[in-house]
Coordinates of C-alpha atoms and ligand atoms in Angstrom, one line a residue:
X163 CA 106.6 31.5 16.3
X164 CA 109.3 30.3 18.4
X165 CA 109.6 30.8 21.9
X166 CA 112.9 32.7 23.0
X167 CA 114.1 29.3 24.9
X168 CA 113.4 27.5 22.0
X169 CA 115.2 30.2 19.5
X170 CA 118.0 29.8 21.9
X171 CA 118.1 26.2 21.3
X172 CA 117.9 26.4 17.5
X173 CA 120.7 29.2 17.8
X174 CA 122.9 26.6 19.3
X175 CA 122.2 24.0 17.0
X176 CA 122.4 26.5 14.2
X177 CA 126.2 27.3 15.6
X178 CA 126.7 23.6 15.9
X179 CA 126.1 22.9 12.1
X180 CA 123.1 23.2 9.8
X181 CA 119.6 23.3 10.7
X182 CA 116.9 22.8 8.4
X183 CA 116.1 26.2 6.2
X184 CA 112.6 26.4 7.7
X185 CA 113.9 26.2 11.3
X186 CA 116.5 28.7 10.4
X187 CA 113.9 31.1 8.7
X188 CA 111.7 30.7 12.0
X189 CA 114.8 31.7 14.2
X190 CA 115.5 34.5 12.2
X191 CA 111.9 35.4 12.1
X192 CA 111.6 35.4 15.9
X193 CA 115.2 37.4 16.3
X194 CA 113.5 39.8 14.1
X195 CA 110.4 40.3 16.1
X196 CA 112.2 39.7 19.5
X197 CA 114.2 42.7 20.6
X198 CA 115.4 40.9 23.7
X199 CA 116.9 38.2 22.0
X200 CA 118.7 39.9 19.7
X201 CA 119.8 42.4 22.1
X202 CA 121.2 39.4 24.1
X203 CA 123.0 37.8 21.3
X204 CA 124.3 41.4 20.2
X205 CA 125.5 42.4 23.6
X206 CA 127.5 39.3 24.0
X207 CA 129.4 40.8 21.2
X208 CA 130.5 37.5 19.6
X209 CA 128.6 38.0 16.6
X210 CA 129.5 41.7 15.2
X211 CA 128.2 40.5 11.8
X212 CA 124.7 39.6 12.8
X213 CA 121.8 40.8 11.2
X214 CA 118.7 39.9 10.7
X215 CA 118.9 38.1 7.9
X216 CA 122.5 36.6 8.1
X217 CA 123.0 35.0 11.7
X218 CA 126.3 34.5 13.1
X219 CA 128.1 33.5 9.5
X220 CA 132.1 33.7 9.6
X221 CA 132.0 33.1 13.4
X222 CA 135.8 31.7 14.1
X223 CA 135.4 28.2 16.1
X224 CA 136.8 29.9 19.4
X225 CA 134.1 32.5 19.3
X226 CA 131.5 30.1 18.4
X227 CA 132.4 27.8 21.5
X228 CA 132.2 30.8 23.8
X229 CA 128.9 31.6 22.5
X230 CA 127.7 28.0 22.9
X231 CA 129.0 28.0 26.5
X232 CA 127.0 31.3 27.1
X233 CA 124.0 30.0 25.6
X234 CA 123.9 26.8 27.0
X235 CA 124.3 28.4 30.4
X236 CA 121.4 30.7 29.7
X237 CA 119.2 27.7 29.0
X238 CA 120.2 25.7 31.9
X239 CA 119.8 28.8 34.4
X240 CA 116.0 29.1 33.8
Ligands
LIG1137 ZN1 113.0 36.0 22.0

C-alpha cells in the first residue's frame, strides 16, 4: 500500500505521462482507501472526472500544469 506522500508522487508521474500499470493500480488502490487523498484532489476541483477507477483522464494541459504545481508544493511543504 502506498503512503500518502508516495501516492502524490505517483499522481505527479501519472500526470506527466504513463506510469506502469502496476503502480497505477496501487495508486488507485490507495485513493480508494484514503478519503483524505481523494478529498484533497477533489477539493482542488481540477479533476471533475476523477473517480476511483479513472484518474485524471482527459485533463486539459493547463489544468494538469496547475495541479502539478499544487501537488509539488504539497510535497515540499512537508
Ligand atoms: Zn492517502
